[in-house]
Amino acid sequence: MMRFGIVSTVSLLLVFSMTGVVHAFEPLLDKTVEMQRELERLGRDESAIAAAFELVHQYESTVGPLFMTPETQRGFPRKPAGGLKLERAIFSIQQGLMDYAYTPENLKKFKRTLEGAKFETSAYFPGAVEPPSRPDRIQTVRINASQPAMAGSPVAYQTDPARRPTGCYLAPGCIAEVAVPRSMVNKGYSVRVGAHSWDLEKKPVIKRLDRVSLVYPITESRTLIANPLGGGIYIEVPYEADAGIVTIQMKNVVRSPFFSARNFDKTTLADWSKTERKHPGPWTDFESDKFMMQVPTSWICNLDDPTTLMQDWDKAMDGVSELFGRPLVRSKTVLYLQVDATLRGNANFPGYPQSNYAYDPNNPAQCRHSWMIKGPQYANWTVLHEVGHSQLFSKFKGEVEAAVNLPHVAVMNRKFDWSLDQAFGDAVNNMKYLAIDEVAVMWMVTENFRLGNPMNISNRPGDETKYQHRGFGRYVEIANLFGWEVLGRFWNEENERYQPGDKVPQNNDPTDDRILRLSKAAGADLTPLIHFWGVQPENPDALAKRMRKEGLKSSRKIYERLQYYKTMIPMDNAAFNRHTETIYPKGLGKPKNLLYGEGWYSVWLDRYSEEHGRATQIALQQIIDQYFDEGVRK
């Protein structure tokens, strides 16, 4: 039944497709659904596995590999439409083989069948590589087989296995052997073949097999591994593992370029230029104790100085860790980047790996994301935005899509010597020209500011916080007036206070308590500054008493800053228009939302008047009068 379901149905489809009469045999196409339901049997039936591979071979040798024919090289829709029924059937069979045939048991029982079995589409993704000329040659590598528990509040993916590159690659069709120390056997370790571990089955356009990475648990000192697509070889280290630095040996593998900046193994520039960059594996790994990424090997042909590259990435990771009061070296890398045939989601997401960057496997040498191999200072703002999400840090209510931009500011200002204004402006939409003073004006010209209201955090079109500079300006202003160390102390105190089982208030930290803790970190009462930036105390009198009890006094710096902001208020329509031109130097364009961004400014471009300027001045003076008497806290 299984053999007929796959071979008879799809072989006939192949013939009919070639003769151009597949439409006349629609009933046979229904067999595809039946075949897909039976794919799980591929894990139990050697003859079915052999038949399925024979069918794939017949298709690839006659029509061509998936994603490499004119009809499929740009991908194809997941929902059946416009033909390609045969291609979808072959796709299902290949995915079924990946999902069910490649088990540790089958590599032993069905080795004769699986040895040499490969998908020719592997030349498209993950990439072509020849089998080793000497299969019995042993490759010896060292990895960090520990992932100690991390102190402090949790971060995303904290308890997931840590992925350790080996610098070795499995060619499609090969069955390799991985030998590990006894200390790793039956302790939760695994061997992963293929770094691209995100499942893409929800993507509307198919651009590669959905699941291309295979994992083999280490239950013996020697583990057989295989993958019909091939792939880089990695050791998955479980959370709280403590085997230390270990030696791994592999047979029947090829080398792939690997630049190591790990504390126990550093690749020299001489090794890189003479040896490492010349290895044939189609993917290149970069790993330090703080950062890791994979890029197509075709991208590295002109990369002469990966030492500086990795030092820059490490500096960026230090900036993130210092900001959130965490150790510079953690149990796994702070950021793990990876390019893929398509984004892993329908938008940008954090991840291990963070995989928001597509490349064209049909033209892998086209380095679309060269910032990865130039350094973090060339990256789009969204990279560190997603790192911010992954840190799971506490926030005022409504800040979830605003405060996560703070790591970009800290990294660029502290580690790459950008001015605070440049770093702040660049942190959302790469508006490097946008100074903090203008961001303050962007808040002051709103109706909510004039009426003495908090910032809108409704998460609706009129929201004044998410994806906007003014939504996290309060933190940048704290760093500006009191230093970045204040924020590091604030979040470090949270980490030290955290106990397992505590719930971190990622988007609802009690307002007054948070203002007090920030003030303690700064050594001054920050209430007026935070109030100005749209977060008002819930019980001002009680909070003021707590400030006095802690010995926290008013800050002349804050008073002078608020007085300065009075001078920045646009007092008439002409001044408002000049402000608008500063924010949008290329013009407003066609507004999409009249309650937000360019749309909001297009509405107020003609409406803003002297009356609004005076109302804004009054509102700001009321904040000053509420907290100060000639610069002294009331």
PDB file of N, CA, C and O in Angstrom, residues 199-250:
ATOM      1  N   ASP A 199      11.489  25.991  11.859  1.00  0.00           N
ATOM      2  CA  ASP A 199      10.490  25.304  11.041  1.00  0.00           C
ATOM      3  C   ASP A 199       9.685  26.360  10.287  1.00  0.00           C
ATOM      4  O   ASP A 199       9.072  27.238  10.900  1.00  0.00           O
ATOM      5  N   LEU A 200       9.660  26.280   8.965  1.00  0.00           N
ATOM      6  CA  LEU A 200       9.022  27.307   8.139  1.00  0.00           C
ATOM      7  C   LEU A 200       7.667  26.865   7.588  1.00  0.00           C
ATOM      8  O   LEU A 200       7.190  27.427   6.602  1.00  0.00           O
ATOM      9  N   GLU A 201       7.026  25.898   8.216  1.00  0.00           N
ATOM     10  CA  GLU A 201       5.807  25.347   7.622  1.00  0.00           C
ATOM     11  C   GLU A 201       4.637  26.330   7.602  1.00  0.00           C
ATOM     12  O   GLU A 201       3.652  26.099   6.897  1.00  0.00           O
ATOM     13  N   LYS A 202       4.722  27.425   8.327  1.00  0.00           N
ATOM     14  CA  LYS A 202       3.649  28.414   8.301  1.00  0.00           C
ATOM     15  C   LYS A 202       3.894  29.529   7.280  1.00  0.00           C
ATOM     16  O   LYS A 202       3.058  30.423   7.127  1.00  0.00           O
ATOM     17  N   LYS A 203       5.015  29.486   6.594  1.00  0.00           N
ATOM     18  CA  LYS A 203       5.299  30.507   5.589  1.00  0.00           C
ATOM     19  C   LYS A 203       4.420  30.282   4.362  1.00  0.00           C
ATOM     20  O   LYS A 203       4.304  29.155   3.867  1.00  0.00           O
ATOM     21  N   PRO A 204       3.794  31.330   3.829  1.00  0.00           N
ATOM     22  CA  PRO A 204       2.883  31.146   2.687  1.00  0.00           C
ATOM     23  C   PRO A 204       3.594  30.787   1.390  1.00  0.00           C
ATOM     24  O   PRO A 204       2.987  30.199   0.496  1.00  0.00           O
ATOM     25  N   VAL A 205       4.872  31.152   1.269  1.00  0.00           N
ATOM     26  CA  VAL A 205       5.654  30.807   0.083  1.00  0.00           C
ATOM     27  C   VAL A 205       6.765  29.857   0.504  1.00  0.00           C
ATOM     28  O   VAL A 205       7.508  30.132   1.452  1.00  0.00           O
ATOM     29  N   ILE A 206       6.863  28.736  -0.193  1.00  0.00           N
ATOM     30  CA  ILE A 206       7.865  27.722   0.129  1.00  0.00           C
ATOM     31  C   ILE A 206       9.160  28.061  -0.596  1.00  0.00           C
ATOM     32  O   ILE A 206       9.187  28.138  -1.832  1.00  0.00           O
ATOM     33  N   LYS A 207      10.232  28.274   0.156  1.00  0.00           N
ATOM     34  CA  LYS A 207      11.522  28.602  -0.450  1.00  0.00           C
ATOM     35  C   LYS A 207      12.619  27.611  -0.086  1.00  0.00           C
ATOM     36  O   LYS A 207      13.752  27.743  -0.538  1.00  0.00           O
ATOM     37  N   ARG A 208      12.305  26.665   0.752  1.00  0.00           N
ATOM     38  CA  ARG A 208      13.162  25.526   1.059  1.00  0.00           C
ATOM     39  C   ARG A 208      12.296  24.513   1.776  1.00  0.00           C
ATOM     40  O   ARG A 208      11.131  24.794   2.095  1.00  0.00           O
ATOM     41  N   LEU A 209      12.812  23.317   2.027  1.00  0.00           N
ATOM     42  CA  LEU A 209      12.064  22.394   2.866  1.00  0.00           C
ATOM     43  C   LEU A 209      11.808  23.060   4.214  1.00  0.00           C
ATOM     44  O   LEU A 209      12.627  23.835   4.710  1.00  0.00           O
ATOM     45  N   ASP A 210      10.682  22.759   4.820  1.00  0.00           N
ATOM     46  CA  ASP A 210      10.317  23.423   6.071  1.00  0.00           C
ATOM     47  C   ASP A 210      11.287  23.094   7.196  1.00  0.00           C
ATOM     48  O   ASP A 210      11.689  23.966   7.968  1.00  0.00           O
ATOM     49  N   ARG A 211      11.643  21.821   7.302  1.00  0.00           N
ATOM     50  CA  ARG A 211      12.539  21.365   8.369  1.00  0.00           C
ATOM     51  C   ARG A 211      13.761  20.732   7.719  1.00  0.00           C
ATOM     52  O   ARG A 211      13.646  19.695   7.054  1.00  0.00           O
ATOM     53  N   VAL A 212      14.906  21.367   7.897  1.00  0.00           N
ATOM     54  CA  VAL A 212      16.117  20.933   7.191  1.00  0.00           C
ATOM     55  C   VAL A 212      17.223  20.503   8.146  1.00  0.00           C
ATOM     56  O   VAL A 212      18.293  20.090   7.707  1.00  0.00           O
ATOM     57  N   SER A 213      16.973  20.617   9.441  1.00  0.00           N
ATOM     58  CA  SER A 213      17.991  20.318  10.443  1.00  0.00           C
ATOM     59  C   SER A 213      17.588  19.058  11.205  1.00  0.00           C
ATOM     60  O   SER A 213      16.430  18.910  11.605  1.00  0.00           O
ATOM     61  N   LEU A 214      18.528  18.145  11.399  1.00  0.00           N
ATOM     62  CA  LEU A 214      18.254  16.887  12.096  1.00  0.00           C
ATOM     63  C   LEU A 214      19.093  16.800  13.363  1.00  0.00           C
ATOM     64  O   LEU A 214      20.254  17.221  13.382  1.00  0.00           O
ATOM     65  N   VAL A 215      18.495  16.245  14.417  1.00  0.00           N
ATOM     66  CA  VAL A 215      19.153  16.164  15.723  1.00  0.00           C
ATOM     67  C   VAL A 215      19.247  14.704  16.142  1.00  0.00           C
ATOM     68  O   VAL A 215      18.253  13.967  16.097  1.00  0.00           O
ATOM     69  N   TYR A 216      20.450  14.304  16.567  1.00  0.00           N
ATOM     70  CA  TYR A 216      20.699  12.934  16.996  1.00  0.00           C
ATOM     71  C   TYR A 216      21.165  12.932  18.451  1.00  0.00           C
ATOM     72  O   TYR A 216      22.261  13.421  18.758  1.00  0.00           O
ATOM     73  N   PRO A 217      20.346  12.413  19.371  1.00  0.00           N
ATOM     74  CA  PRO A 217      20.753  12.357  20.782  1.00  0.00           C
ATOM     75  C   PRO A 217      22.019  11.518  20.956  1.00  0.00           C
ATOM     76  O   PRO A 217      22.204  10.494  20.284  1.00  0.00           O
ATOM     77  N   ILE A 218      22.879  11.955  21.861  1.00  0.00           N
ATOM     78  CA  ILE A 218      24.113  11.218  22.143  1.00  0.00           C
ATOM     79  C   ILE A 218      23.826  10.228  23.268  1.00  0.00           C
ATOM     80  O   ILE A 218      23.773  10.587  24.442  1.00  0.00           O
ATOM     81  N   THR A 219      23.602   8.978  22.879  1.00  0.00           N
ATOM     82  CA  THR A 219      23.311   7.920  23.852  1.00  0.00           C
ATOM     83  C   THR A 219      24.421   6.873  23.901  1.00  0.00           C
ATOM     84  O   THR A 219      24.349   5.932  24.688  1.00  0.00           O
ATOM     85  N   GLU A 220      25.413   7.038  23.044  1.00  0.00           N
ATOM     86  CA  GLU A 220      26.579   6.162  23.030  1.00  0.00           C
ATOM     87  C   GLU A 220      27.804   7.025  22.782  1.00  0.00           C
ATOM     88  O   GLU A 220      27.687   8.189  22.383  1.00  0.00           O
ATOM     89  N   SER A 221      28.967   6.463  22.976  1.00  0.00           N
ATOM     90  CA  SER A 221      30.182   7.248  22.757  1.00  0.00           C
ATOM     91  C   SER A 221      30.398   7.538  21.276  1.00  0.00           C
ATOM     92  O   SER A 221      31.115   8.477  20.920  1.00  0.00           O
ATOM     93  N   ARG A 222      29.773   6.745  20.395  1.00  0.00           N
ATOM     94  CA  ARG A 222      29.857   6.984  18.950  1.00  0.00           C
ATOM     95  C   ARG A 222      28.445   7.103  18.391  1.00  0.00           C
ATOM     96  O   ARG A 222      27.615   6.224  18.613  1.00  0.00           O
ATOM     97  N   THR A 223      28.206   8.188  17.665  1.00  0.00           N
ATOM     98  CA  THR A 223      26.875   8.475  17.134  1.00  0.00           C
ATOM     99  C   THR A 223      26.947   8.609  15.625  1.00  0.00           C
ATOM    100  O   THR A 223      27.786   9.352  15.098  1.00  0.00           O
ATOM    101  N   LEU A 224      26.076   7.886  14.922  1.00  0.00           N
ATOM    102  CA  LEU A 224      25.973   8.028  13.473  1.00  0.00           C
ATOM    103  C   LEU A 224      25.056   9.201  13.153  1.00  0.00           C
ATOM    104  O   LEU A 224      24.027   9.404  13.810  1.00  0.00           O
ATOM    105  N   ILE A 225      25.424   9.970  12.126  1.00  0.00           N
ATOM    106  CA  ILE A 225      24.614  11.120  11.710  1.00  0.00           C
ATOM    107  C   ILE A 225      24.487  11.127  10.193  1.00  0.00           C
ATOM    108  O   ILE A 225      25.374  10.653   9.477  1.00  0.00           O
ATOM    109  N   ALA A 226      23.370  11.641   9.700  1.00  0.00           N
ATOM    110  CA  ALA A 226      23.149  11.761   8.260  1.00  0.00           C
ATOM    111  C   ALA A 226      22.097  12.828   8.015  1.00  0.00           C
ATOM    112  O   ALA A 226      21.320  13.187   8.911  1.00  0.00           O
ATOM    113  N   ASN A 227      22.062  13.330   6.787  1.00  0.00           N
ATOM    114  CA  ASN A 227      21.064  14.308   6.369  1.00  0.00           C
ATOM    115  C   ASN A 227      21.117  14.352   4.846  1.00  0.00           C
ATOM    116  O   ASN A 227      22.186  14.621   4.282  1.00  0.00           O
ATOM    117  N   PRO A 228      20.006  14.082   4.154  1.00  0.00           N
ATOM    118  CA  PRO A 228      20.046  14.064   2.689  1.00  0.00           C
ATOM    119  C   PRO A 228      20.331  15.428   2.068  1.00  0.00           C
ATOM    120  O   PRO A 228      20.631  15.518   0.879  1.00  0.00           O
ATOM    121  N   LEU A 229      20.235  16.486   2.884  1.00  0.00           N
ATOM    122  CA  LEU A 229      20.611  17.826   2.428  1.00  0.00           C
ATOM    123  C   LEU A 229      22.030  18.190   2.836  1.00  0.00           C
ATOM    124  O   LEU A 229      22.572  19.188   2.362  1.00  0.00           O
ATOM    125  N   GLY A 230      22.619  17.412   3.740  1.00  0.00           N
ATOM    126  CA  GLY A 230      23.894  17.798   4.321  1.00  0.00           C
ATOM    127  C   GLY A 230      23.691  18.927   5.324  1.00  0.00           C
ATOM    128  O   GLY A 230      22.569  19.358   5.602  1.00  0.00           O
ATOM    129  N   GLY A 231      24.788  19.414   5.880  1.00  0.00           N
ATOM    130  CA  GLY A 231      24.681  20.536   6.811  1.00  0.00           C
ATOM    131  C   GLY A 231      25.847  20.606   7.766  1.00  0.00           C
ATOM    132  O   GLY A 231      26.591  19.633   7.957  1.00  0.00           O
ATOM    133  N   GLY A 232      26.013  21.788   8.361  1.00  0.00           N
ATOM    134  CA  GLY A 232      27.037  21.962   9.376  1.00  0.00           C
ATOM    135  C   GLY A 232      26.759  21.077  10.579  1.00  0.00           C
ATOM    136  O   GLY A 232      25.609  20.752  10.884  1.00  0.00           O
ATOM    137  N   ILE A 233      27.821  20.698  11.279  1.00  0.00           N
ATOM    138  CA  ILE A 233      27.700  19.793  12.426  1.00  0.00           C
ATOM    139  C   ILE A 233      27.924  20.592  13.707  1.00  0.00           C
ATOM    140  O   ILE A 233      28.942  21.288  13.854  1.00  0.00           O
ATOM    141  N   TYR A 234      26.979  20.475  14.631  1.00  0.00           N
ATOM    142  CA  TYR A 234      27.001  21.231  15.880  1.00  0.00           C
ATOM    143  C   TYR A 234      26.706  20.294  17.046  1.00  0.00           C
ATOM    144  O   TYR A 234      25.971  19.318  16.898  1.00  0.00           O
ATOM    145  N   ILE A 235      27.263  20.602  18.185  1.00  0.00           N
ATOM    146  CA  ILE A 235      26.933  19.884  19.410  1.00  0.00           C
ATOM    147  C   ILE A 235      25.957  20.744  20.201  1.00  0.00           C
ATOM    148  O   ILE A 235      26.222  21.920  20.469  1.00  0.00           O
ATOM    149  N   GLU A 236      24.823  20.162  20.564  1.00  0.00           N
ATOM    150  CA  GLU A 236      23.823  20.849  21.371  1.00  0.00           C
ATOM    151  C   GLU A 236      24.095  20.518  22.840  1.00  0.00           C
ATOM    152  O   GLU A 236      24.037  19.345  23.250  1.00  0.00           O
ATOM    153  N   VAL A 237      24.391  21.561  23.614  1.00  0.00           N
ATOM    154  CA  VAL A 237      24.774  21.395  25.017  1.00  0.00           C
ATOM    155  C   VAL A 237      23.588  21.750  25.905  1.00  0.00           C
ATOM    156  O   VAL A 237      23.104  22.887  25.867  1.00  0.00           O
ATOM    157  N   PRO A 238      23.093  20.817  26.710  1.00  0.00           N
ATOM    158  CA  PRO A 238      21.899  21.100  27.516  1.00  0.00           C
ATOM    159  C   PRO A 238      22.173  22.113  28.617  1.00  0.00           C
ATOM    160  O   PRO A 238      23.315  22.304  29.050  1.00  0.00           O
ATOM    161  N   TYR A 239      21.109  22.747  29.057  1.00  0.00           N
ATOM    162  CA  TYR A 239      21.199  23.722  30.147  1.00  0.00           C
ATOM    163  C   TYR A 239      21.680  23.026  31.415  1.00  0.00           C
ATOM    164  O   TYR A 239      21.249  21.926  31.743  1.00  0.00           O
ATOM    165  N   GLU A 240      22.599  23.667  32.092  1.00  0.00           N
ATOM    166  CA  GLU A 240      23.218  23.206  33.337  1.00  0.00           C
ATOM    167  C   GLU A 240      24.199  22.050  33.128  1.00  0.00           C
ATOM    168  O   GLU A 240      24.636  21.425  34.098  1.00  0.00           O
ATOM    169  N   ALA A 241      24.555  21.767  31.870  1.00  0.00           N
ATOM    170  CA  ALA A 241      25.602  20.765  31.620  1.00  0.00           C
ATOM    171  C   ALA A 241      26.945  21.315  32.092  1.00  0.00           C
ATOM    172  O   ALA A 241      27.181  22.531  32.068  1.00  0.00           O
ATOM    173  N   ASP A 242      27.851  20.420  32.501  1.00  0.00           N
ATOM    174  CA  ASP A 242      29.117  20.890  33.080  1.00  0.00           C
ATOM    175  C   ASP A 242      30.305  20.013  32.683  1.00  0.00           C
ATOM    176  O   ASP A 242      31.220  19.797  33.474  1.00  0.00           O
ATOM    177  N   ALA A 243      30.314  19.522  31.444  1.00  0.00           N
ATOM    178  CA  ALA A 243      31.408  18.645  31.011  1.00  0.00           C
ATOM    179  C   ALA A 243      32.688  19.410  30.704  1.00  0.00           C
ATOM    180  O   ALA A 243      33.741  18.795  30.499  1.00  0.00           O
ATOM    181  N   GLY A 244      32.620  20.739  30.623  1.00  0.00           N
ATOM    182  CA  GLY A 244      33.820  21.534  30.382  1.00  0.00           C
ATOM    183  C   GLY A 244      34.268  21.506  28.931  1.00  0.00           C
ATOM    184  O   GLY A 244      33.490  21.210  28.017  1.00  0.00           O
ATOM    185  N   ILE A 245      35.545  21.822  28.706  1.00  0.00           N
ATOM    186  CA  ILE A 245      36.107  21.802  27.353  1.00  0.00           C
ATOM    187  C   ILE A 245      36.437  20.354  27.003  1.00  0.00           C
ATOM    188  O   ILE A 245      37.205  19.697  27.710  1.00  0.00           O
ATOM    189  N   VAL A 246      35.842  19.865  25.920  1.00  0.00           N
ATOM    190  CA  VAL A 246      36.023  18.460  25.551  1.00  0.00           C
ATOM    191  C   VAL A 246      36.511  18.358  24.110  1.00  0.00           C
ATOM    192  O   VAL A 246      36.378  19.297  23.315  1.00  0.00           O
ATOM    193  N   THR A 247      37.050  17.191  23.790  1.00  0.00           N
ATOM    194  CA  THR A 247      37.527  16.904  22.437  1.00  0.00           C
ATOM    195  C   THR A 247      36.536  15.983  21.738  1.00  0.00           C
ATOM    196  O   THR A 247      36.113  14.965  22.300  1.00  0.00           O
ATOM    197  N   ILE A 248      36.161  16.361  20.522  1.00  0.00           N
ATOM    198  CA  ILE A 248      35.223  15.597  19.697  1.00  0.00           C
ATOM    199  C   ILE A 248      35.967  15.108  18.460  1.00  0.00           C
ATOM    200  O   ILE A 248      36.781  15.842  17.886  1.00  0.00           O
ATOM    201  N   GLN A 249      35.690  13.878  18.040  1.00  0.00           N
ATOM    202  CA  GLN A 249      36.289  13.349  16.814  1.00  0.00           C
ATOM    203  C   GLN A 249      35.195  12.939  15.841  1.00  0.00           C
ATOM    204  O   GLN A 249      34.156  12.412  16.245  1.00  0.00           O
ATOM    205  N   MET A 250      35.445  13.186  14.546  1.00  0.00           N
ATOM    206  CA  MET A 250      34.459  12.876  13.509  1.00  0.00           C
ATOM    207  C   MET A 250      35.138  12.225  12.313  1.00  0.00           C
ATOM    208  O   MET A 250      36.271  12.579  11.971  1.00  0.00           O
TER     209      MET A 250
END
